[in-house]
Short mmCIF file of the C-alpha atoms (twelve columns), coordinates in Angstrom:
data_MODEL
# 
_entry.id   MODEL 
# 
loop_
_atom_site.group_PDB 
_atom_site.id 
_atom_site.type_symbol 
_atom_site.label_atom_id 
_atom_site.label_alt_id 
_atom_site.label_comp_id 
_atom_site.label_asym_id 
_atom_site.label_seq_id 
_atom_site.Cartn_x 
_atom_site.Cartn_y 
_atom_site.Cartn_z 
_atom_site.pdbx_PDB_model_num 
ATOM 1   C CA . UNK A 1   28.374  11.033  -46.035 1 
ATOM 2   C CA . UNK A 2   25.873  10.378  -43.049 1 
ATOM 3   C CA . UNK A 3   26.127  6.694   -42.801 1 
ATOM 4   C CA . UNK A 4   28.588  6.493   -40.458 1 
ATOM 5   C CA . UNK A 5   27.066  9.309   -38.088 1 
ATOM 6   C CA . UNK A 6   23.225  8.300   -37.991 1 
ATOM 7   C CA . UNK A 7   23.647  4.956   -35.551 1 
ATOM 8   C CA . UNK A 8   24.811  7.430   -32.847 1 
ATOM 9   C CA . UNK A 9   22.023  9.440   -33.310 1 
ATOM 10  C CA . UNK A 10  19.343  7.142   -34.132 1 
ATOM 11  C CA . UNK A 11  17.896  7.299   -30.345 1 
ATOM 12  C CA . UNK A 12  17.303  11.091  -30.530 1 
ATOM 13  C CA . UNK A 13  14.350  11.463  -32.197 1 
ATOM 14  C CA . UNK A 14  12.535  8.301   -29.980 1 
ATOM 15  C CA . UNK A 15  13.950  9.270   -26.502 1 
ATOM 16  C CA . UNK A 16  12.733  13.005  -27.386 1 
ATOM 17  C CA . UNK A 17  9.438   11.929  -28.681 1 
ATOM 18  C CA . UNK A 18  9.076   9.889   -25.513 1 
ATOM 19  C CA . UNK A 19  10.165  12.727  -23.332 1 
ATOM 20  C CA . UNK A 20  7.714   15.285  -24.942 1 
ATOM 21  C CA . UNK A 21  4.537   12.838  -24.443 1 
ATOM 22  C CA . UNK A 22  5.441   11.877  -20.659 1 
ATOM 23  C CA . UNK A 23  6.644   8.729   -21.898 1 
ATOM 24  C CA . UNK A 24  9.804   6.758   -21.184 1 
ATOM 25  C CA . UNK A 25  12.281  5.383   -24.174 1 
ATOM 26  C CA . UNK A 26  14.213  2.705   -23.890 1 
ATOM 27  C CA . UNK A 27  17.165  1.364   -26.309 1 
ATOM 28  C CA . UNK A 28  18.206  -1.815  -26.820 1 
ATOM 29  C CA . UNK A 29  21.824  -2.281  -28.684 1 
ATOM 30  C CA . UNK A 30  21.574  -6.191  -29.108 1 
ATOM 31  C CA . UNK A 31  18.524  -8.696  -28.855 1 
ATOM 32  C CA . UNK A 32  20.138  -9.698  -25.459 1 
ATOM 33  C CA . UNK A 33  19.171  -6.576  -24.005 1 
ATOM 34  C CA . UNK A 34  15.287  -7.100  -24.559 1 
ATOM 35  C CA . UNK A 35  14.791  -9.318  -21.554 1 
ATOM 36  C CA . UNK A 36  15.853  -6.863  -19.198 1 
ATOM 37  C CA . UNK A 37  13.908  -3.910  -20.936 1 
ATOM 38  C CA . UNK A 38  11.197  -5.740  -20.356 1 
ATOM 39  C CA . UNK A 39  11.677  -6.732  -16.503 1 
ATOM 40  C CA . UNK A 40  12.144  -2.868  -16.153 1 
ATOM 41  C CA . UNK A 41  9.289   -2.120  -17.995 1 
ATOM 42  C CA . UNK A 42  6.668   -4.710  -16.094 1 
ATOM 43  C CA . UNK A 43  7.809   -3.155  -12.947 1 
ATOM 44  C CA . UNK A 44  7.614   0.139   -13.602 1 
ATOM 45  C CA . UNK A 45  3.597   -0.466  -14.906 1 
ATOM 46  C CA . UNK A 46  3.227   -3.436  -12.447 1 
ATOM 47  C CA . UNK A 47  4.404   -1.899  -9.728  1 
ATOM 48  C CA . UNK A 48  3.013   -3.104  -6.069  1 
ATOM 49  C CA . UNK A 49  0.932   -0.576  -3.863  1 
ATOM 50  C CA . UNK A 50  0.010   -0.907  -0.559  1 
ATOM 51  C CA . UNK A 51  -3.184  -2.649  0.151   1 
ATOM 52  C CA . UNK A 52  -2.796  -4.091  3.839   1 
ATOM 53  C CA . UNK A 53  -0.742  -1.762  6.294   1 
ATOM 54  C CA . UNK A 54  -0.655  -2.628  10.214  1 
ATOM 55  C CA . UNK A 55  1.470   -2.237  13.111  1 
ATOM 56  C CA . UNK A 56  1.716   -5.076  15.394  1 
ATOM 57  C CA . UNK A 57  2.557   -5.246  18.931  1 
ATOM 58  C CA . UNK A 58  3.691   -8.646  19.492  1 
ATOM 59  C CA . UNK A 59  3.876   -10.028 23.138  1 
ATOM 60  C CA . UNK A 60  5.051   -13.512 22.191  1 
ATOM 61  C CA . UNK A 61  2.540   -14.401 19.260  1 
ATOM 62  C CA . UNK A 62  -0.036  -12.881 17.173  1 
ATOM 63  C CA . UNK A 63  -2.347  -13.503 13.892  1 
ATOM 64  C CA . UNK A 64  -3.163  -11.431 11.153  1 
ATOM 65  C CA . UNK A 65  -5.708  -13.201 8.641   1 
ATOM 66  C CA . UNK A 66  -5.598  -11.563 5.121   1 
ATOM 67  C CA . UNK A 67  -8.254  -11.361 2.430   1 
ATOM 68  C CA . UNK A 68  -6.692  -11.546 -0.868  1 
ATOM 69  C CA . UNK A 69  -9.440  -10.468 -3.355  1 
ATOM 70  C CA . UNK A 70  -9.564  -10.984 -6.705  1 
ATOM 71  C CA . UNK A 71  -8.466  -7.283  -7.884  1 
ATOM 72  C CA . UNK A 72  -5.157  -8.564  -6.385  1 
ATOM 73  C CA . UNK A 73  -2.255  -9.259  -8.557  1 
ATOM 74  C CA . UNK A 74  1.390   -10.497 -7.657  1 
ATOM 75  C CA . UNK A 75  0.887   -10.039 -4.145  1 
ATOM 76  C CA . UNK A 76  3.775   -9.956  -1.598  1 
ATOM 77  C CA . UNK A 77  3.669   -9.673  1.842   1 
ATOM 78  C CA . UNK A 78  6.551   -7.785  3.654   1 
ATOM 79  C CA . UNK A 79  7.385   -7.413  7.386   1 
ATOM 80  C CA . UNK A 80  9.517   -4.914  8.913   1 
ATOM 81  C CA . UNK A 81  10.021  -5.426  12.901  1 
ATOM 82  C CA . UNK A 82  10.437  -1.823  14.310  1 
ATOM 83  C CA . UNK A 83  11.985  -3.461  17.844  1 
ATOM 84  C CA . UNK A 84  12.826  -6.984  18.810  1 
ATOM 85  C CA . UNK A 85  13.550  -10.120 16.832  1 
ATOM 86  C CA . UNK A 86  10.088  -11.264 15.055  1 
ATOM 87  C CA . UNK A 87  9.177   -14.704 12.657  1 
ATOM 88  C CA . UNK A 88  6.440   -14.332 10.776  1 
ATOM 89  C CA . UNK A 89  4.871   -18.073 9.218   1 
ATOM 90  C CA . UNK A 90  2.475   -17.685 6.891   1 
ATOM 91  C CA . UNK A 91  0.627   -21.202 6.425   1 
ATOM 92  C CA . UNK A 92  2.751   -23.101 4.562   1 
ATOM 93  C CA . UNK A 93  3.977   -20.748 1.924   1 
ATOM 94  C CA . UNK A 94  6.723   -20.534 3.801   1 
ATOM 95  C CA . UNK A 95  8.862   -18.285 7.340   1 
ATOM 96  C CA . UNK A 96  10.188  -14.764 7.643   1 
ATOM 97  C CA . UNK A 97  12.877  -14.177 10.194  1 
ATOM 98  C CA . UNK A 98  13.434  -10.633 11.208  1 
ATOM 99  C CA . UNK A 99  15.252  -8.094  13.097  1 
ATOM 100 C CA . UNK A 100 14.919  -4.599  13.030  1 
ATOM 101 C CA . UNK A 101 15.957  -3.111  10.392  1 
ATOM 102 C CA . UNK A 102 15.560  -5.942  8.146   1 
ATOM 103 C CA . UNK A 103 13.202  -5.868  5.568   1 
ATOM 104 C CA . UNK A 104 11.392  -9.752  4.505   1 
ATOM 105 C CA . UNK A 105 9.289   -10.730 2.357   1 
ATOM 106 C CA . UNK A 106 6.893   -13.260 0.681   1 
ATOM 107 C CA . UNK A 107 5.537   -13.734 -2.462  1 
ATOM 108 C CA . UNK A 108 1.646   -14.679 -1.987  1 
ATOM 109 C CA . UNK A 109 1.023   -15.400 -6.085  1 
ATOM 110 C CA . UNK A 110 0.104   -18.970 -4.745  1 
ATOM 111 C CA . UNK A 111 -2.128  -18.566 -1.561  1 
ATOM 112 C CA . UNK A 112 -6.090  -18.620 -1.331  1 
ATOM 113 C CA . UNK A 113 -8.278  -16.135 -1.454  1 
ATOM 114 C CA . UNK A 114 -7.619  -16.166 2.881   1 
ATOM 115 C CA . UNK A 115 -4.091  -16.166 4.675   1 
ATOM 116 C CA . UNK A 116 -3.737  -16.244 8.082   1 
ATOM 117 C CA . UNK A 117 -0.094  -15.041 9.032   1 
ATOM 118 C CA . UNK A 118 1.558   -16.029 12.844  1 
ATOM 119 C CA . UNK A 119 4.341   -13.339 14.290  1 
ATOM 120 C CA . UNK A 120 6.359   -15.168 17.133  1 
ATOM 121 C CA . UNK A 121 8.952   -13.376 19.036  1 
ATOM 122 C CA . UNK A 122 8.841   -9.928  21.312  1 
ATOM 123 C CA . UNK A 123 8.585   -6.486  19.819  1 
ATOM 124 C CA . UNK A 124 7.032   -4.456  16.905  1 
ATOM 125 C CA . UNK A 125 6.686   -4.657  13.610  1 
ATOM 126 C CA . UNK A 126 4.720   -3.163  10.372  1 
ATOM 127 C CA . UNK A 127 2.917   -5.817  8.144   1 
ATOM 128 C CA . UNK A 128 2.553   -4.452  4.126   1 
ATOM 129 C CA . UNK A 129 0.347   -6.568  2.260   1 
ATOM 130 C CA . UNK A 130 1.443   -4.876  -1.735  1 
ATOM 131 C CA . UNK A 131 -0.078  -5.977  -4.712  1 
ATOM 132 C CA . UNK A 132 -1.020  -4.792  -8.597  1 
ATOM 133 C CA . UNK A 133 -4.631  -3.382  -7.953  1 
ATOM 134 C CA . UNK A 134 -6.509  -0.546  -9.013  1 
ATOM 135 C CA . UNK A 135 -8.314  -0.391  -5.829  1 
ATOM 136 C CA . UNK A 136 -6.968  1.515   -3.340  1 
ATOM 137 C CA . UNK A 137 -7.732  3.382   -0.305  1 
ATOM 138 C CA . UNK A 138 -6.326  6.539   -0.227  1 
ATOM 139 C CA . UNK A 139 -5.800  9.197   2.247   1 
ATOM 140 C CA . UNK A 140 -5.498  13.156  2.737   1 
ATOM 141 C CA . UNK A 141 -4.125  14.687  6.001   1 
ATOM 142 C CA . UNK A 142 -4.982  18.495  5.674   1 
ATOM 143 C CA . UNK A 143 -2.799  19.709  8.079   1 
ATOM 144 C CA . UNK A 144 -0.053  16.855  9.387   1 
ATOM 145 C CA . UNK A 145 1.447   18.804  12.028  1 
ATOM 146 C CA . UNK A 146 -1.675  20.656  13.201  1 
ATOM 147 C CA . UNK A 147 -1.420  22.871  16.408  1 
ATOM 148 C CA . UNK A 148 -3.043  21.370  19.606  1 
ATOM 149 C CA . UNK A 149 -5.917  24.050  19.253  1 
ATOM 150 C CA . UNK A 150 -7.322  22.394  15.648  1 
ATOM 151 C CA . UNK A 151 -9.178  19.774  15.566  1 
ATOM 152 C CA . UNK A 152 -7.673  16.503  14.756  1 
ATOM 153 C CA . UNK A 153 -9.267  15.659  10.696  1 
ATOM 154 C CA . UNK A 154 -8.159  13.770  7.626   1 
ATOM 155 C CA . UNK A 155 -10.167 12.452  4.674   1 
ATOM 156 C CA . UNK A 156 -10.365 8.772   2.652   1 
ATOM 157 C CA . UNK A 157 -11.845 7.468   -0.356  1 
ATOM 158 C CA . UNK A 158 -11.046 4.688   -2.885  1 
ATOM 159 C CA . UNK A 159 -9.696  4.729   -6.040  1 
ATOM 160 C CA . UNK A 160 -11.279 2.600   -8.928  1 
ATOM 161 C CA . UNK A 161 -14.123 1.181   -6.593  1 
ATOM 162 C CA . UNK A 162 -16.751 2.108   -9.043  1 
ATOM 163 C CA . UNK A 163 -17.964 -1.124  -8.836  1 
ATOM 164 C CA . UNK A 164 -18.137 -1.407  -5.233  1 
ATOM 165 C CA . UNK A 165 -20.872 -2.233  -3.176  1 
ATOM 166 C CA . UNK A 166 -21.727 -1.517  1.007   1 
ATOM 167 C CA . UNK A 167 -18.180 -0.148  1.612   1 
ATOM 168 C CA . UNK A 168 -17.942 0.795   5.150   1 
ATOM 169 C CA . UNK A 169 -15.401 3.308   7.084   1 
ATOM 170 C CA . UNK A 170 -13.826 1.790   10.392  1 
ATOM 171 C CA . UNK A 171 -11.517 4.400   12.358  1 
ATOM 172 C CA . UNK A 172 -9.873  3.661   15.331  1 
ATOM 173 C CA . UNK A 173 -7.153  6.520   16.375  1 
ATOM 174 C CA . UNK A 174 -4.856  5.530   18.850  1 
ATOM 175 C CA . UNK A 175 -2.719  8.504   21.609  1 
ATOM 176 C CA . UNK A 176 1.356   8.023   21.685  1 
ATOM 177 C CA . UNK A 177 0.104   6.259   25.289  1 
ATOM 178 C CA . UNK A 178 -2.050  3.361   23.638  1 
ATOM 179 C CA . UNK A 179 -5.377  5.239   24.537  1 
ATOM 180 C CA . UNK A 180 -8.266  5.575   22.132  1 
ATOM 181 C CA . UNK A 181 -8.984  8.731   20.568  1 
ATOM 182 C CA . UNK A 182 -12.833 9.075   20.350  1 
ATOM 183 C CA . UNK A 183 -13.720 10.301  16.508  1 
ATOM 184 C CA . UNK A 184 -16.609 10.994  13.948  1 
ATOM 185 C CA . UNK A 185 -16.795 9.450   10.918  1 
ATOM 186 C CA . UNK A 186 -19.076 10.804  7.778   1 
ATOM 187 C CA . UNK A 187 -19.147 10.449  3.976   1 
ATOM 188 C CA . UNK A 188 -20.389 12.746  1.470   1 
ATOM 189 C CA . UNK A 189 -22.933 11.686  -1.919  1 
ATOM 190 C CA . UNK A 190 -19.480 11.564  -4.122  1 
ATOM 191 C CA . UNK A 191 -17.676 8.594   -1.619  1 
ATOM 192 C CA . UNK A 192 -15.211 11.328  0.361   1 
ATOM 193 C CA . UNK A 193 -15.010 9.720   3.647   1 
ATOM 194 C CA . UNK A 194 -14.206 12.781  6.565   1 
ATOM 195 C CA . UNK A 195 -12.738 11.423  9.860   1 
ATOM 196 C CA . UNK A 196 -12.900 14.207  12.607  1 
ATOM 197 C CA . UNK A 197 -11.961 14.312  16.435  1 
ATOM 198 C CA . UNK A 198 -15.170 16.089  18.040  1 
ATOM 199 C CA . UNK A 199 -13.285 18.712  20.275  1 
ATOM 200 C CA . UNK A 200 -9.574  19.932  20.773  1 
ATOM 201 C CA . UNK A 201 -7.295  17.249  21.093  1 
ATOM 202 C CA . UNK A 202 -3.645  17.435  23.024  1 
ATOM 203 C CA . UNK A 203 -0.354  17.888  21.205  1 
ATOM 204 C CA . UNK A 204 0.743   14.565  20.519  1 
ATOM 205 C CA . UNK A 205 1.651   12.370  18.003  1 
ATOM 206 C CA . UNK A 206 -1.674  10.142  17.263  1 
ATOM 207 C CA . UNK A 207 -1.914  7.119   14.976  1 
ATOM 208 C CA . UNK A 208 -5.366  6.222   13.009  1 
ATOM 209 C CA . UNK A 209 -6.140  2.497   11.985  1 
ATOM 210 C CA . UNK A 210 -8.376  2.836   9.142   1 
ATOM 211 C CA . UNK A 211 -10.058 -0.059  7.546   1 
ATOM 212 C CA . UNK A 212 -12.267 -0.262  4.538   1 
ATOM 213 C CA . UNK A 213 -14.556 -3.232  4.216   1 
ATOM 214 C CA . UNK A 214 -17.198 -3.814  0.691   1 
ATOM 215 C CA . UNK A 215 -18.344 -5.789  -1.710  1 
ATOM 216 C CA . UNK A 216 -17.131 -6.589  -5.558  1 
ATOM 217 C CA . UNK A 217 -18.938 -8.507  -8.078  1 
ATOM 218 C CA . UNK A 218 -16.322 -11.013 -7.180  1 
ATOM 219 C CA . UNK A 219 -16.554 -10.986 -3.619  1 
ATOM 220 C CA . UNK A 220 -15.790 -9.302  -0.524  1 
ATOM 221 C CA . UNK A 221 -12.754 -6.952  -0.238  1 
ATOM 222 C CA . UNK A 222 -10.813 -5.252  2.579   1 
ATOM 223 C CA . UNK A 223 -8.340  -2.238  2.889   1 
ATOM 224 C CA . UNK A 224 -6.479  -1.302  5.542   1 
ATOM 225 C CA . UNK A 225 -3.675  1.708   6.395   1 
ATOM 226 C CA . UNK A 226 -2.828  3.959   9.078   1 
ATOM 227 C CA . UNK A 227 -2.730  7.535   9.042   1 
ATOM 228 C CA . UNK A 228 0.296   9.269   11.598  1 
# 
């Protein structure tokens, strides 16, 4: 007297298995719905992290040159112009044309292990270079919205750079006003990079560059974000 009652409750036991084990369960009715499980499934594993982040000031034209290591995976390069109209032409994978609030961007599955990207126009914009990658640079901001009397500190380290080799800090933290923030940079035995301002610093709103250059058994890599 089941038979008619068990294919409308054949997904419970999966989809609660899945839920109790942090997992995800997906049905599929028909054979026609496999593809798309799939696509959803790639993306959710595959999905892109940021390996390249920088703001651009662009009076005219500028050039950003990318290193796309071999950790990379189903890279895409995105720009999103904060003020003013912006192109970006990268070689001769092809042209992004952007306003703000547009978001544009390129896949990079086909370009060398160097890019070199042009921005033409007036204005601002933020340059993500995302990719599959288990190395990452990550960061910690103890206290975001720190009162003008703490000192100005946040930490970085990379994630699966076991193998890495030489990897080197470079800080640069920037005032509302363009200035340059003077800072100290140190790194403990276990890899936990410590970026600190040496005194009080004004209330503000400051903006660190920070780059990580090293050294794979497949060549050089390079990581860059910024830290508000």
């Amino acid at each position: 007297g089941s038979r008619g009652v068990w294919p409308a409750r054949q997904h419970l036991f999966p989809a609660r298995a899945a839920g109790e084990t942090g997992g995800q369960y997906y049905a599929a009715p028909a054979a026609d719905d496999l593809e798309a499980i799939f696509a959803r499934i790639f993306h959710t594993l595959a999905a892109p992290r940021p390996v390249y982040l920088r703001t651009l000031d662009v009076p005219g034209h500028a050039s950003e040159t990318l290193r796309l290591d071999a950790t990379l995976f189903t890279p895409v390069l995105s720009l999103a112009p904060q003020r003013g109209a912006l192109r970006a032409r990268a070689g001769s994978l092809g042209t992004l044309p952007a306003g703000p609030g547009d978001l544009a961007s390129l896949d990079l599955t086909e370009a060398g292990p160097e890019l070199t990207g042009h921005l033409e126009g007036e204005g601002r914009a933020t340059c993500t270079l995302s990719a599959d990658t288990d190395l990452l640079l990550e960061t910690v901001v103890p206290q975001p919205q720190a009162p003008a009397a703490v000192r100005l500190e946040f930490h970085a380290y990379l994630t699966g750079g076991e193998g890495a080799a030489e990897a080197t800090l470079a800080c640069a933290v920037r005032t509302g006003g363009g200035g340059e923030l003077p800072v100290e940079v140190t790194r403990s035995p276990f890899g936990l990079w410590s970026v600190r301002a040496p005194g009080e610093v004004p209330a503000g709103v400051y903006r660190a560059e920070v780059t990580v250059r090293g050294t794979l058994a497949s060549g050089p890599f390079l990581r860059r974000t910024e830290v508000v």
